Amino acid sequence: MRGNDSAGLPSAAFFTPGSSSFTEFLAAHRPRLLPTAPPLPPGTRMAPDRFPHGTTVLALTYRDGVLIAGDRRATMGNLIAQRDLEKVHPADDHTAVAFAGTVGLALDMVRLYQVELAHFEKIEGVPMSLGAKATRLAAMIRQNLAQAMQGLAVVPLLVGYDHTAPGGGRIFSFDAAGGLYEKQQFHAEGSGSPYARGALKKLHRPDLTRREAALVALQALYDAADDDSATGGPDLGRRIFPVVSVITEDGFERLPETETEQLSRDTVRQRTARPDGPHAAL
């Protein structure tokens, strides 16, 4: 967005007063840079199974905050397109986003969302509230509706730590049209989400420790992989394990690979003894 002057100074758009939204700035001056810009001419039909799609992600609240996790598999029709995809990303110090859906669009949307939150804080001098972050992400998803109607949907899962909320952790889900829904205690998105939610409903407790919450998330992802071919379970041979992150009062933290590996091996060992998984306490 350089000007035409010989000094190479930024164009006048950078000096024009506007809103604190970087997305609105791009929409006004460089709409083709948005991940929601139509990639093909009007009337062109897309083949969704020709693009990698991410599958199961989940979140649950626990004693110290909120945990968010995702498997690593991306599929393209009946093919495995990638085995080590990163589906969980920090949005800022106290917020994280995970995604199911079209990988290319989702990764661009996540990067734009990260810039959106940083831009707002620099312009306004204060971080955006968690509720406003969820509303802003919903608006970005709504801009992708045309692609979603052709099968290129992006369905994020947003979590954050809110000092004003009981327990601190909050979970937000979205639909392909940008509908925003706050979920209590736990939620999952993606093709394996019905099986993951069943496991979470059985195993979740509000007083879980971090280790217990991580094991519950891994058990839920294991159930999803057990019944959904698009969801990848722990790959012990390749040492590829789900991504597990937590957000507490101290901020975002991704569990170290060594910890996730050990918890994954514990989960596989438990499933060897009890293939259907742990039973819920009555």
PDB file of N, CA, C and O in Angstrom, residues 20 92-93 115-128 133:
ATOM      1  N   SER A  20     -10.930   1.405  14.656  1.00  0.00           N
ATOM      2  CA  SER A  20      -9.786   0.663  15.196  1.00  0.00           C
ATOM      3  C   SER A  20      -9.725  -0.754  14.660  1.00  0.00           C
ATOM      4  O   SER A  20      -8.939  -1.556  15.141  1.00  0.00           O
ATOM      5  N   ASP A  92      -4.179 -13.718  21.453  1.00  0.00           N
ATOM      6  CA  ASP A  92      -3.396 -12.732  22.202  1.00  0.00           C
ATOM      7  C   ASP A  92      -3.016 -13.383  23.527  1.00  0.00           C
ATOM      8  O   ASP A  92      -3.091 -14.615  23.658  1.00  0.00           O
ATOM      9  N   ASP A  93      -2.615 -12.609  24.506  1.00  0.00           N
ATOM     10  CA  ASP A  93      -2.093 -13.179  25.750  1.00  0.00           C
ATOM     11  C   ASP A  93      -3.121 -14.006  26.524  1.00  0.00           C
ATOM     12  O   ASP A  93      -2.746 -14.942  27.239  1.00  0.00           O
ATOM     13  N   VAL A 115      -3.825 -10.081  14.065  1.00  0.00           N
ATOM     14  CA  VAL A 115      -3.480  -8.690  13.752  1.00  0.00           C
ATOM     15  C   VAL A 115      -4.609  -7.757  14.185  1.00  0.00           C
ATOM     16  O   VAL A 115      -4.367  -6.662  14.698  1.00  0.00           O
ATOM     17  N   GLU A 116      -5.841  -8.201  14.001  1.00  0.00           N
ATOM     18  CA  GLU A 116      -6.997  -7.385  14.383  1.00  0.00           C
ATOM     19  C   GLU A 116      -6.962  -7.020  15.865  1.00  0.00           C
ATOM     20  O   GLU A 116      -7.157  -5.860  16.246  1.00  0.00           O
ATOM     21  N   LEU A 117      -6.690  -8.010  16.719  1.00  0.00           N
ATOM     22  CA  LEU A 117      -6.664  -7.756  18.160  1.00  0.00           C
ATOM     23  C   LEU A 117      -5.478  -6.873  18.543  1.00  0.00           C
ATOM     24  O   LEU A 117      -5.606  -5.972  19.381  1.00  0.00           O
ATOM     25  N   ALA A 118      -4.306  -7.128  17.941  1.00  0.00           N
ATOM     26  CA  ALA A 118      -3.131  -6.308  18.240  1.00  0.00           C
ATOM     27  C   ALA A 118      -3.336  -4.873  17.759  1.00  0.00           C
ATOM     28  O   ALA A 118      -2.966  -3.910  18.451  1.00  0.00           O
ATOM     29  N   HIS A 119      -3.938  -4.709  16.573  1.00  0.00           N
ATOM     30  CA  HIS A 119      -4.182  -3.375  16.019  1.00  0.00           C
ATOM     31  C   HIS A 119      -5.137  -2.588  16.912  1.00  0.00           C
ATOM     32  O   HIS A 119      -4.894  -1.404  17.192  1.00  0.00           O
ATOM     33  N   PHE A 120      -6.203  -3.243  17.377  1.00  0.00           N
ATOM     34  CA  PHE A 120      -7.165  -2.559  18.250  1.00  0.00           C
ATOM     35  C   PHE A 120      -6.472  -2.059  19.513  1.00  0.00           C
ATOM     36  O   PHE A 120      -6.688  -0.915  19.947  1.00  0.00           O
ATOM     37  N   GLU A 121      -5.639  -2.917  20.115  1.00  0.00           N
ATOM     38  CA  GLU A 121      -4.989  -2.533  21.367  1.00  0.00           C
ATOM     39  C   GLU A 121      -4.029  -1.368  21.162  1.00  0.00           C
ATOM     40  O   GLU A 121      -3.916  -0.477  22.011  1.00  0.00           O
ATOM     41  N   LYS A 122      -3.333  -1.342  20.007  1.00  0.00           N
ATOM     42  CA  LYS A 122      -2.413  -0.239  19.736  1.00  0.00           C
ATOM     43  C   LYS A 122      -3.162   1.072  19.496  1.00  0.00           C
ATOM     44  O   LYS A 122      -2.720   2.140  19.917  1.00  0.00           O
ATOM     45  N   ILE A 123      -4.300   0.990  18.822  1.00  0.00           N
ATOM     46  CA  ILE A 123      -5.060   2.208  18.514  1.00  0.00           C
ATOM     47  C   ILE A 123      -5.792   2.733  19.748  1.00  0.00           C
ATOM     48  O   ILE A 123      -5.785   3.934  20.040  1.00  0.00           O
ATOM     49  N   GLU A 124      -6.439   1.825  20.497  1.00  0.00           N
ATOM     50  CA  GLU A 124      -7.270   2.233  21.622  1.00  0.00           C
ATOM     51  C   GLU A 124      -6.503   2.338  22.938  1.00  0.00           C
ATOM     52  O   GLU A 124      -6.966   2.974  23.880  1.00  0.00           O
ATOM     53  N   GLY A 125      -5.345   1.664  23.015  1.00  0.00           N
ATOM     54  CA  GLY A 125      -4.562   1.719  24.244  1.00  0.00           C
ATOM     55  C   GLY A 125      -4.970   0.722  25.302  1.00  0.00           C
ATOM     56  O   GLY A 125      -4.339   0.642  26.354  1.00  0.00           O
ATOM     57  N   VAL A 126      -6.022  -0.059  25.044  1.00  0.00           N
ATOM     58  CA  VAL A 126      -6.486  -1.088  25.982  1.00  0.00           C
ATOM     59  C   VAL A 126      -6.874  -2.324  25.182  1.00  0.00           C
ATOM     60  O   VAL A 126      -7.270  -2.218  24.016  1.00  0.00           O
ATOM     61  N   PRO A 127      -6.770  -3.522  25.777  1.00  0.00           N
ATOM     62  CA  PRO A 127      -7.194  -4.725  25.053  1.00  0.00           C
ATOM     63  C   PRO A 127      -8.704  -4.739  24.852  1.00  0.00           C
ATOM     64  O   PRO A 127      -9.468  -4.161  25.628  1.00  0.00           O
ATOM     65  N   MET A 128      -9.133  -5.408  23.809  1.00  0.00           N
ATOM     66  CA  MET A 128     -10.553  -5.613  23.569  1.00  0.00           C
ATOM     67  C   MET A 128     -11.111  -6.564  24.625  1.00  0.00           C
ATOM     68  O   MET A 128     -10.426  -7.486  25.069  1.00  0.00           O
ATOM     69  N   LYS A 133     -14.169  -9.513  21.451  1.00  0.00           N
ATOM     70  CA  LYS A 133     -13.334 -10.368  20.600  1.00  0.00           C
ATOM     71  C   LYS A 133     -14.193 -11.422  19.900  1.00  0.00           C
ATOM     72  O   LYS A 133     -14.006 -11.706  18.710  1.00  0.00           O
TER      73      LYS A 133
END
